[in-house]
Amino acid sequence: MTTTVSAIHVLNGPNLNRLGTREPQVYGTTTLGDIEAACRDEAGDVAIVFRQSNSEGQLVDWIHEAIDARARGIVINPAAYSFTSVAIVDALKMFAGPIVEVHISNIHRREAIYQRSLVSTVATGVIAGLGGGGYRLAVRAILLAAA
Ligand code: CA2
C-alpha cells in the first residue's frame, strides 16, 4: 500500500517577489527563487507548494487550499500583512497543522510598525532575522513536527 504524504505550503506576501533587488543590508541578496530552491532541497521527497502574491485575498484563498488539501504544514511570510491582516489570521486559525511564520529580517530590531505581528498570535512558531535561511529551518521544523 502506498501512502501519500501531503505537501508543505510555503506562502509569501507582498513585495517578496522583488527580493534581492533592493535593501540588501536588511534583506540580503537572496532571491525568492533561491529560497524556493532551498525549501525544495530541505523537503527532499516531500512536495512543496511555493507561492507569492501581492494580494491579501489571494493569500487567504491559498490558506483555504492548504486546509482543504490537509497540508503537512504552512510556512508563511505574510510580509506587510503580518501587521494588518485579520483575514489572514482568521484563515490560519482554521488550519489544524503546524504554522511557521518566517521573516527574513529581525522585525523586533526594526521600526515600531514592524514589531507587532498579528500572525504571530496564531503561528506555532516564528523565525525572524536569519535571512532566507529561515525558510529552510521552517521547512525542517514542519518535517520534525509531523515525524
Ligand atoms: O523580513 C521580512 O521577511 C518581512 O516580512 C519583509 C516585509 C516587511 O514588511 C516585514 O516587516 C518583514 C517586506 C518585504 C519587502 O520586500 C522586499 C522587496 C525587495 C527587496 C527587499 C525587500
mmCIF file with all atom_site columns, C-alpha atoms and ligand atoms in Angstrom:
data_model
loop_
_atom_site.group_PDB
_atom_site.id
_atom_site.type_symbol
_atom_site.label_atom_id
_atom_site.label_alt_id
_atom_site.label_comp_id
_atom_site.label_asym_id
_atom_site.label_entity_id
_atom_site.label_seq_id
_atom_site.pdbx_PDB_ins_code
_atom_site.Cartn_x
_atom_site.Cartn_y
_atom_site.Cartn_z
_atom_site.occupancy
_atom_site.B_iso_or_equiv
_atom_site.pdbx_formal_charge
_atom_site.auth_seq_id
_atom_site.auth_comp_id
_atom_site.auth_asym_id
_atom_site.auth_atom_id
_atom_site.pdbx_PDB_model_num
ATOM   1   C CA  . MET A 1 1   ? 0.000  0.000  0.000  1.00 0.00 ? 1   MET A CA  1
ATOM   2   C CA  . THR A 1 2   ? 1.309  3.467  -0.814 1.00 0.00 ? 2   THR A CA  1
ATOM   3   C CA  . THR A 1 3   ? 0.622  6.392  1.481  1.00 0.00 ? 3   THR A CA  1
ATOM   4   C CA  . THR A 1 4   ? 0.558  9.902  0.088  1.00 0.00 ? 4   THR A CA  1
ATOM   5   C CA  . VAL A 1 5   ? 2.452  12.451 2.141  1.00 0.00 ? 5   VAL A CA  1
ATOM   6   C CA  . SER A 1 6   ? 0.770  15.826 1.930  1.00 0.00 ? 6   SER A CA  1
ATOM   7   C CA  . ALA A 1 7   ? 2.702  18.864 0.804  1.00 0.00 ? 7   ALA A CA  1
ATOM   8   C CA  . ILE A 1 8   ? 4.166  21.725 2.793  1.00 0.00 ? 8   ILE A CA  1
ATOM   9   C CA  . HIS A 1 9   ? 2.673  25.012 1.600  1.00 0.00 ? 9   HIS A CA  1
ATOM   10  C CA  . VAL A 1 10  ? 5.075  27.977 1.574  1.00 0.00 ? 10  VAL A CA  1
ATOM   11  C CA  . LEU A 1 11  ? 3.207  31.278 1.161  1.00 0.00 ? 11  LEU A CA  1
ATOM   12  C CA  . ASN A 1 12  ? 4.787  34.664 0.584  1.00 0.00 ? 12  ASN A CA  1
ATOM   13  C CA  . GLY A 1 13  ? 3.200  38.079 0.848  1.00 0.00 ? 13  GLY A CA  1
ATOM   14  C CA  . PRO A 1 14  ? 3.558  41.441 -0.858 1.00 0.00 ? 14  PRO A CA  1
ATOM   15  C CA  . ASN A 1 15  ? 6.780  42.647 -2.456 1.00 0.00 ? 15  ASN A CA  1
ATOM   16  C CA  . LEU A 1 16  ? 8.692  39.471 -1.732 1.00 0.00 ? 16  LEU A CA  1
ATOM   17  C CA  . ASN A 1 17  ? 8.780  38.765 -5.500 1.00 0.00 ? 17  ASN A CA  1
ATOM   18  C CA  . ARG A 1 18  ? 11.253 41.681 -5.602 1.00 0.00 ? 18  ARG A CA  1
ATOM   19  C CA  . LEU A 1 19  ? 13.603 40.185 -3.043 1.00 0.00 ? 19  LEU A CA  1
ATOM   20  C CA  . GLY A 1 20  ? 17.270 40.566 -3.904 1.00 0.00 ? 20  GLY A CA  1
ATOM   21  C CA  . THR A 1 21  ? 16.761 43.768 -5.868 1.00 0.00 ? 21  THR A CA  1
ATOM   22  C CA  . ARG A 1 22  ? 16.956 46.401 -3.100 1.00 0.00 ? 22  ARG A CA  1
ATOM   23  C CA  . GLU A 1 23  ? 17.795 46.975 0.586  1.00 0.00 ? 23  GLU A CA  1
ATOM   24  C CA  . PRO A 1 24  ? 20.432 44.201 0.670  1.00 0.00 ? 24  PRO A CA  1
ATOM   25  C CA  . GLN A 1 25  ? 21.558 45.473 4.090  1.00 0.00 ? 25  GLN A CA  1
ATOM   26  C CA  . VAL A 1 26  ? 18.160 44.440 5.516  1.00 0.00 ? 26  VAL A CA  1
ATOM   27  C CA  . TYR A 1 27  ? 17.035 41.556 3.280  1.00 0.00 ? 27  TYR A CA  1
ATOM   28  C CA  . GLY A 1 28  ? 20.301 40.246 1.756  1.00 0.00 ? 28  GLY A CA  1
ATOM   29  C CA  . THR A 1 29  ? 20.803 39.383 -1.900 1.00 0.00 ? 29  THR A CA  1
ATOM   30  C CA  . THR A 1 30  ? 18.898 36.095 -1.946 1.00 0.00 ? 30  THR A CA  1
ATOM   31  C CA  . THR A 1 31  ? 16.017 35.983 -4.415 1.00 0.00 ? 31  THR A CA  1
ATOM   32  C CA  . LEU A 1 32  ? 12.655 34.289 -3.842 1.00 0.00 ? 32  LEU A CA  1
ATOM   33  C CA  . GLY A 1 33  ? 13.738 31.737 -6.473 1.00 0.00 ? 33  GLY A CA  1
ATOM   34  C CA  . ASP A 1 34  ? 16.793 30.890 -4.334 1.00 0.00 ? 34  ASP A CA  1
ATOM   35  C CA  . ILE A 1 35  ? 14.503 30.488 -1.302 1.00 0.00 ? 35  ILE A CA  1
ATOM   36  C CA  . GLU A 1 36  ? 12.145 28.196 -3.209 1.00 0.00 ? 36  GLU A CA  1
ATOM   37  C CA  . ALA A 1 37  ? 15.088 26.008 -4.273 1.00 0.00 ? 37  ALA A CA  1
ATOM   38  C CA  . ALA A 1 38  ? 16.309 25.824 -0.648 1.00 0.00 ? 38  ALA A CA  1
ATOM   39  C CA  . CYS A 1 39  ? 12.828 24.800 0.571  1.00 0.00 ? 39  CYS A CA  1
ATOM   40  C CA  . ARG A 1 40  ? 12.596 22.033 -2.043 1.00 0.00 ? 40  ARG A CA  1
ATOM   41  C CA  . ASP A 1 41  ? 16.106 20.842 -1.179 1.00 0.00 ? 41  ASP A CA  1
ATOM   42  C CA  . GLU A 1 42  ? 15.274 20.731 2.539  1.00 0.00 ? 42  GLU A CA  1
ATOM   43  C CA  . ALA A 1 43  ? 11.973 18.925 1.986  1.00 0.00 ? 43  ALA A CA  1
ATOM   44  C CA  . GLY A 1 44  ? 13.509 16.057 -0.029 1.00 0.00 ? 44  GLY A CA  1
ATOM   45  C CA  . ASP A 1 45  ? 10.711 13.764 -1.160 1.00 0.00 ? 45  ASP A CA  1
ATOM   46  C CA  . VAL A 1 46  ? 8.003  15.855 0.493  1.00 0.00 ? 46  VAL A CA  1
ATOM   47  C CA  . ALA A 1 47  ? 6.292  18.144 -2.019 1.00 0.00 ? 47  ALA A CA  1
ATOM   48  C CA  . ILE A 1 48  ? 6.486  21.909 -1.640 1.00 0.00 ? 48  ILE A CA  1
ATOM   49  C CA  . VAL A 1 49  ? 3.733  24.204 -2.901 1.00 0.00 ? 49  VAL A CA  1
ATOM   50  C CA  . PHE A 1 50  ? 5.553  27.547 -3.152 1.00 0.00 ? 50  PHE A CA  1
ATOM   51  C CA  . ARG A 1 51  ? 3.594  30.737 -3.869 1.00 0.00 ? 51  ARG A CA  1
ATOM   52  C CA  . GLN A 1 52  ? 3.806  34.514 -3.688 1.00 0.00 ? 52  GLN A CA  1
ATOM   53  C CA  . SER A 1 53  ? 1.096  37.144 -4.016 1.00 0.00 ? 53  SER A CA  1
ATOM   54  C CA  . ASN A 1 54  ? 0.793  40.874 -3.511 1.00 0.00 ? 54  ASN A CA  1
ATOM   55  C CA  . SER A 1 55  ? -2.907 40.435 -2.748 1.00 0.00 ? 55  SER A CA  1
ATOM   56  C CA  . GLU A 1 56  ? -4.404 39.671 0.677  1.00 0.00 ? 56  GLU A CA  1
ATOM   57  C CA  . GLY A 1 57  ? -7.431 37.817 -0.707 1.00 0.00 ? 57  GLY A CA  1
ATOM   58  C CA  . GLN A 1 58  ? -5.238 35.555 -2.811 1.00 0.00 ? 58  GLN A CA  1
ATOM   59  C CA  . LEU A 1 59  ? -3.216 34.611 0.275  1.00 0.00 ? 59  LEU A CA  1
ATOM   60  C CA  . VAL A 1 60  ? -6.454 33.827 2.160  1.00 0.00 ? 60  VAL A CA  1
ATOM   61  C CA  . ASP A 1 61  ? -7.609 31.607 -0.755 1.00 0.00 ? 61  ASP A CA  1
ATOM   62  C CA  . TRP A 1 62  ? -4.278 29.754 -0.704 1.00 0.00 ? 62  TRP A CA  1
ATOM   63  C CA  . ILE A 1 63  ? -4.583 29.151 3.053  1.00 0.00 ? 63  ILE A CA  1
ATOM   64  C CA  . HIS A 1 64  ? -8.044 27.662 2.398  1.00 0.00 ? 64  HIS A CA  1
ATOM   65  C CA  . GLU A 1 65  ? -6.453 25.449 -0.264 1.00 0.00 ? 65  GLU A CA  1
ATOM   66  C CA  . ALA A 1 66  ? -3.837 24.262 2.227  1.00 0.00 ? 66  ALA A CA  1
ATOM   67  C CA  . ILE A 1 67  ? -6.622 23.467 4.722  1.00 0.00 ? 67  ILE A CA  1
ATOM   68  C CA  . ASP A 1 68  ? -8.674 21.526 2.133  1.00 0.00 ? 68  ASP A CA  1
ATOM   69  C CA  . ALA A 1 69  ? -5.578 19.630 0.944  1.00 0.00 ? 69  ALA A CA  1
ATOM   70  C CA  . ARG A 1 70  ? -4.718 18.727 4.553  1.00 0.00 ? 70  ARG A CA  1
ATOM   71  C CA  . ALA A 1 71  ? -1.269 20.217 4.070  1.00 0.00 ? 71  ALA A CA  1
ATOM   72  C CA  . ARG A 1 72  ? 1.510  18.872 6.257  1.00 0.00 ? 72  ARG A CA  1
ATOM   73  C CA  . GLY A 1 73  ? 2.227  22.396 7.411  1.00 0.00 ? 73  GLY A CA  1
ATOM   74  C CA  . ILE A 1 74  ? 2.215  26.029 6.356  1.00 0.00 ? 74  ILE A CA  1
ATOM   75  C CA  . VAL A 1 75  ? 5.279  28.250 6.183  1.00 0.00 ? 75  VAL A CA  1
ATOM   76  C CA  . ILE A 1 76  ? 4.179  31.844 5.760  1.00 0.00 ? 76  ILE A CA  1
ATOM   77  C CA  . ASN A 1 77  ? 5.981  35.136 5.344  1.00 0.00 ? 77  ASN A CA  1
ATOM   78  C CA  . PRO A 1 78  ? 2.986  37.480 5.241  1.00 0.00 ? 78  PRO A CA  1
ATOM   79  C CA  . ALA A 1 79  ? 5.341  40.482 4.815  1.00 0.00 ? 79  ALA A CA  1
ATOM   80  C CA  . ALA A 1 80  ? 3.415  43.738 5.461  1.00 0.00 ? 80  ALA A CA  1
ATOM   81  C CA  . TYR A 1 81  ? 0.162  41.793 6.007  1.00 0.00 ? 81  TYR A CA  1
ATOM   82  C CA  . SER A 1 82  ? 1.725  40.378 9.197  1.00 0.00 ? 82  SER A CA  1
ATOM   83  C CA  . PHE A 1 83  ? 0.861  43.635 10.900 1.00 0.00 ? 83  PHE A CA  1
ATOM   84  C CA  . THR A 1 84  ? -2.557 44.341 9.424  1.00 0.00 ? 84  THR A CA  1
ATOM   85  C CA  . SER A 1 85  ? -4.420 41.277 8.213  1.00 0.00 ? 85  SER A CA  1
ATOM   86  C CA  . VAL A 1 86  ? -7.172 39.921 10.453 1.00 0.00 ? 86  VAL A CA  1
ATOM   87  C CA  . ALA A 1 87  ? -8.371 37.997 7.363  1.00 0.00 ? 87  ALA A CA  1
ATOM   88  C CA  . ILE A 1 88  ? -5.100 36.032 7.193  1.00 0.00 ? 88  ILE A CA  1
ATOM   89  C CA  . VAL A 1 89  ? -5.189 35.412 10.961 1.00 0.00 ? 89  VAL A CA  1
ATOM   90  C CA  . ASP A 1 90  ? -8.790 34.114 10.710 1.00 0.00 ? 90  ASP A CA  1
ATOM   91  C CA  . ALA A 1 91  ? -7.882 31.799 7.814  1.00 0.00 ? 91  ALA A CA  1
ATOM   92  C CA  . LEU A 1 92  ? -4.810 30.417 9.605  1.00 0.00 ? 92  LEU A CA  1
ATOM   93  C CA  . LYS A 1 93  ? -6.908 29.696 12.706 1.00 0.00 ? 93  LYS A CA  1
ATOM   94  C CA  . MET A 1 94  ? -8.830 27.128 10.632 1.00 0.00 ? 94  MET A CA  1
ATOM   95  C CA  . PHE A 1 95  ? -5.658 25.148 9.872  1.00 0.00 ? 95  PHE A CA  1
ATOM   96  C CA  . ALA A 1 96  ? -5.032 22.285 12.286 1.00 0.00 ? 96  ALA A CA  1
ATOM   97  C CA  . GLY A 1 97  ? -1.363 21.579 11.428 1.00 0.00 ? 97  GLY A CA  1
ATOM   98  C CA  . PRO A 1 98  ? 1.870  23.416 12.231 1.00 0.00 ? 98  PRO A CA  1
ATOM   99  C CA  . ILE A 1 99  ? 2.261  27.018 11.041 1.00 0.00 ? 99  ILE A CA  1
ATOM   100 C CA  . VAL A 1 100 ? 5.704  28.602 10.948 1.00 0.00 ? 100 VAL A CA  1
ATOM   101 C CA  . GLU A 1 101 ? 5.855  32.355 10.361 1.00 0.00 ? 101 GLU A CA  1
ATOM   102 C CA  . VAL A 1 102 ? 9.114  33.481 8.762  1.00 0.00 ? 102 VAL A CA  1
ATOM   103 C CA  . HIS A 1 103 ? 10.636 36.927 8.492  1.00 0.00 ? 103 HIS A CA  1
ATOM   104 C CA  . ILE A 1 104 ? 13.909 37.412 6.681  1.00 0.00 ? 104 ILE A CA  1
ATOM   105 C CA  . SER A 1 105 ? 14.777 40.430 8.815  1.00 0.00 ? 105 SER A CA  1
ATOM   106 C CA  . ASN A 1 106 ? 14.597 40.602 12.597 1.00 0.00 ? 106 ASN A CA  1
ATOM   107 C CA  . ILE A 1 107 ? 11.341 42.535 12.864 1.00 0.00 ? 107 ILE A CA  1
ATOM   108 C CA  . HIS A 1 108 ? 11.966 43.127 16.579 1.00 0.00 ? 108 HIS A CA  1
ATOM   109 C CA  . ARG A 1 109 ? 15.034 45.250 15.820 1.00 0.00 ? 109 ARG A CA  1
ATOM   110 C CA  . ARG A 1 110 ? 13.157 47.444 13.376 1.00 0.00 ? 110 ARG A CA  1
ATOM   111 C CA  . GLU A 1 111 ? 10.794 50.404 13.499 1.00 0.00 ? 111 GLU A CA  1
ATOM   112 C CA  . ALA A 1 112 ? 7.742  50.078 15.755 1.00 0.00 ? 112 ALA A CA  1
ATOM   113 C CA  . ILE A 1 113 ? 5.335  49.433 12.836 1.00 0.00 ? 113 ILE A CA  1
ATOM   114 C CA  . TYR A 1 114 ? 7.205  46.202 12.024 1.00 0.00 ? 114 TYR A CA  1
ATOM   115 C CA  . GLN A 1 115 ? 7.212  44.800 15.555 1.00 0.00 ? 115 GLN A CA  1
ATOM   116 C CA  . ARG A 1 116 ? 3.658  43.587 16.293 1.00 0.00 ? 116 ARG A CA  1
ATOM   117 C CA  . SER A 1 117 ? 2.790  40.721 14.021 1.00 0.00 ? 117 SER A CA  1
ATOM   118 C CA  . LEU A 1 118 ? -0.869 39.686 14.256 1.00 0.00 ? 118 LEU A CA  1
ATOM   119 C CA  . VAL A 1 119 ? 0.058  36.428 12.522 1.00 0.00 ? 119 VAL A CA  1
ATOM   120 C CA  . SER A 1 120 ? 2.425  35.530 15.392 1.00 0.00 ? 120 SER A CA  1
ATOM   121 C CA  . THR A 1 121 ? -0.643 35.208 17.645 1.00 0.00 ? 121 THR A CA  1
ATOM   122 C CA  . VAL A 1 122 ? -1.751 32.117 15.678 1.00 0.00 ? 122 VAL A CA  1
ATOM   123 C CA  . ALA A 1 123 ? 1.605  30.717 14.473 1.00 0.00 ? 123 ALA A CA  1
ATOM   124 C CA  . THR A 1 124 ? 3.031  27.579 16.045 1.00 0.00 ? 124 THR A CA  1
ATOM   125 C CA  . GLY A 1 125 ? 6.489  29.148 15.840 1.00 0.00 ? 125 GLY A CA  1
ATOM   126 C CA  . VAL A 1 126 ? 8.212  32.238 14.472 1.00 0.00 ? 126 VAL A CA  1
ATOM   127 C CA  . ILE A 1 127 ? 11.620 32.585 12.804 1.00 0.00 ? 127 ILE A CA  1
ATOM   128 C CA  . ALA A 1 128 ? 12.958 36.104 12.260 1.00 0.00 ? 128 ALA A CA  1
ATOM   129 C CA  . GLY A 1 129 ? 16.305 37.614 11.384 1.00 0.00 ? 129 GLY A CA  1
ATOM   130 C CA  . LEU A 1 130 ? 18.051 34.590 9.885  1.00 0.00 ? 130 LEU A CA  1
ATOM   131 C CA  . GLY A 1 131 ? 17.792 35.753 6.282  1.00 0.00 ? 131 GLY A CA  1
ATOM   132 C CA  . GLY A 1 132 ? 16.466 33.469 3.556  1.00 0.00 ? 132 GLY A CA  1
ATOM   133 C CA  . GLY A 1 133 ? 17.868 30.545 5.552  1.00 0.00 ? 133 GLY A CA  1
ATOM   134 C CA  . GLY A 1 134 ? 14.964 30.936 7.944  1.00 0.00 ? 134 GLY A CA  1
ATOM   135 C CA  . TYR A 1 135 ? 12.686 29.260 5.376  1.00 0.00 ? 135 TYR A CA  1
ATOM   136 C CA  . ARG A 1 136 ? 14.887 26.156 5.329  1.00 0.00 ? 136 ARG A CA  1
ATOM   137 C CA  . LEU A 1 137 ? 14.650 25.972 9.128  1.00 0.00 ? 137 LEU A CA  1
ATOM   138 C CA  . ALA A 1 138 ? 10.886 26.410 8.943  1.00 0.00 ? 138 ALA A CA  1
ATOM   139 C CA  . VAL A 1 139 ? 10.532 23.500 6.488  1.00 0.00 ? 139 VAL A CA  1
ATOM   140 C CA  . ARG A 1 140 ? 12.718 21.376 8.775  1.00 0.00 ? 140 ARG A CA  1
ATOM   141 C CA  . ALA A 1 141 ? 10.586 22.306 11.784 1.00 0.00 ? 141 ALA A CA  1
ATOM   142 C CA  . ILE A 1 142 ? 7.445  21.136 9.968  1.00 0.00 ? 142 ILE A CA  1
ATOM   143 C CA  . LEU A 1 143 ? 9.093  17.862 8.923  1.00 0.00 ? 143 LEU A CA  1
ATOM   144 C CA  . LEU A 1 144 ? 10.095 17.279 12.557 1.00 0.00 ? 144 LEU A CA  1
ATOM   145 C CA  . ALA A 1 145 ? 6.655  18.233 13.876 1.00 0.00 ? 145 ALA A CA  1
ATOM   146 C CA  . ALA A 1 146 ? 4.974  15.711 11.626 1.00 0.00 ? 146 ALA A CA  1
ATOM   147 C CA  . ALA A 1 147 ? 7.553  12.906 12.105 1.00 0.00 ? 147 ALA A CA  1
HETATM 148 O O1  . CA2 B 2 .   ? 11.699 40.450 6.947  1.00 0.00 ? 1   CA2 B O1  1
HETATM 149 C C1  . CA2 B 2 .   ? 10.719 40.034 6.324  1.00 0.00 ? 1   CA2 B C1  1
HETATM 150 O O2  . CA2 B 2 .   ? 10.695 38.939 5.777  1.00 0.00 ? 1   CA2 B O2  1
HETATM 151 C C2  . CA2 B 2 .   ? 9.481  40.915 6.188  1.00 0.00 ? 1   CA2 B C2  1
HETATM 152 O O3  . CA2 B 2 .   ? 8.318  40.087 6.265  1.00 0.00 ? 1   CA2 B O3  1
HETATM 153 C C3  . CA2 B 2 .   ? 9.556  41.589 4.834  1.00 0.00 ? 1   CA2 B C3  1
HETATM 154 C C4  . CA2 B 2 .   ? 8.463  42.637 4.603  1.00 0.00 ? 1   CA2 B C4  1
HETATM 155 C C5  . CA2 B 2 .   ? 8.341  43.605 5.754  1.00 0.00 ? 1   CA2 B C5  1
HETATM 156 O O4  . CA2 B 2 .   ? 7.163  44.391 5.591  1.00 0.00 ? 1   CA2 B O4  1
HETATM 157 C C6  . CA2 B 2 .   ? 8.258  42.873 7.067  1.00 0.00 ? 1   CA2 B C6  1
HETATM 158 O O5  . CA2 B 2 .   ? 8.284  43.829 8.092  1.00 0.00 ? 1   CA2 B O5  1
HETATM 159 C C7  . CA2 B 2 .   ? 9.414  41.923 7.283  1.00 0.00 ? 1   CA2 B C7  1
HETATM 160 C C8  . CA2 B 2 .   ? 8.726  43.492 3.375  1.00 0.00 ? 1   CA2 B C8  1
HETATM 161 C C9  . CA2 B 2 .   ? 9.165  42.775 2.146  1.00 0.00 ? 1   CA2 B C9  1
HETATM 162 C C10 . CA2 B 2 .   ? 9.803  43.756 1.238  1.00 0.00 ? 1   CA2 B C10 1
HETATM 163 O O6  . CA2 B 2 .   ? 10.220 43.094 0.104  1.00 0.00 ? 1   CA2 B O6  1
HETATM 164 C C11 . CA2 B 2 .   ? 11.390 43.422 -0.452 1.00 0.00 ? 1   CA2 B C11 1
HETATM 165 C C12 . CA2 B 2 .   ? 11.408 43.611 -1.802 1.00 0.00 ? 1   CA2 B C12 1
HETATM 166 C C13 . CA2 B 2 .   ? 12.597 43.908 -2.446 1.00 0.00 ? 1   CA2 B C13 1
HETATM 167 C C14 . CA2 B 2 .   ? 13.756 43.987 -1.736 1.00 0.00 ? 1   CA2 B C14 1
HETATM 168 C C15 . CA2 B 2 .   ? 13.722 43.820 -0.402 1.00 0.00 ? 1   CA2 B C15 1
HETATM 169 C C16 . CA2 B 2 .   ? 12.541 43.521 0.244  1.00 0.00 ? 1   CA2 B C16 1
#
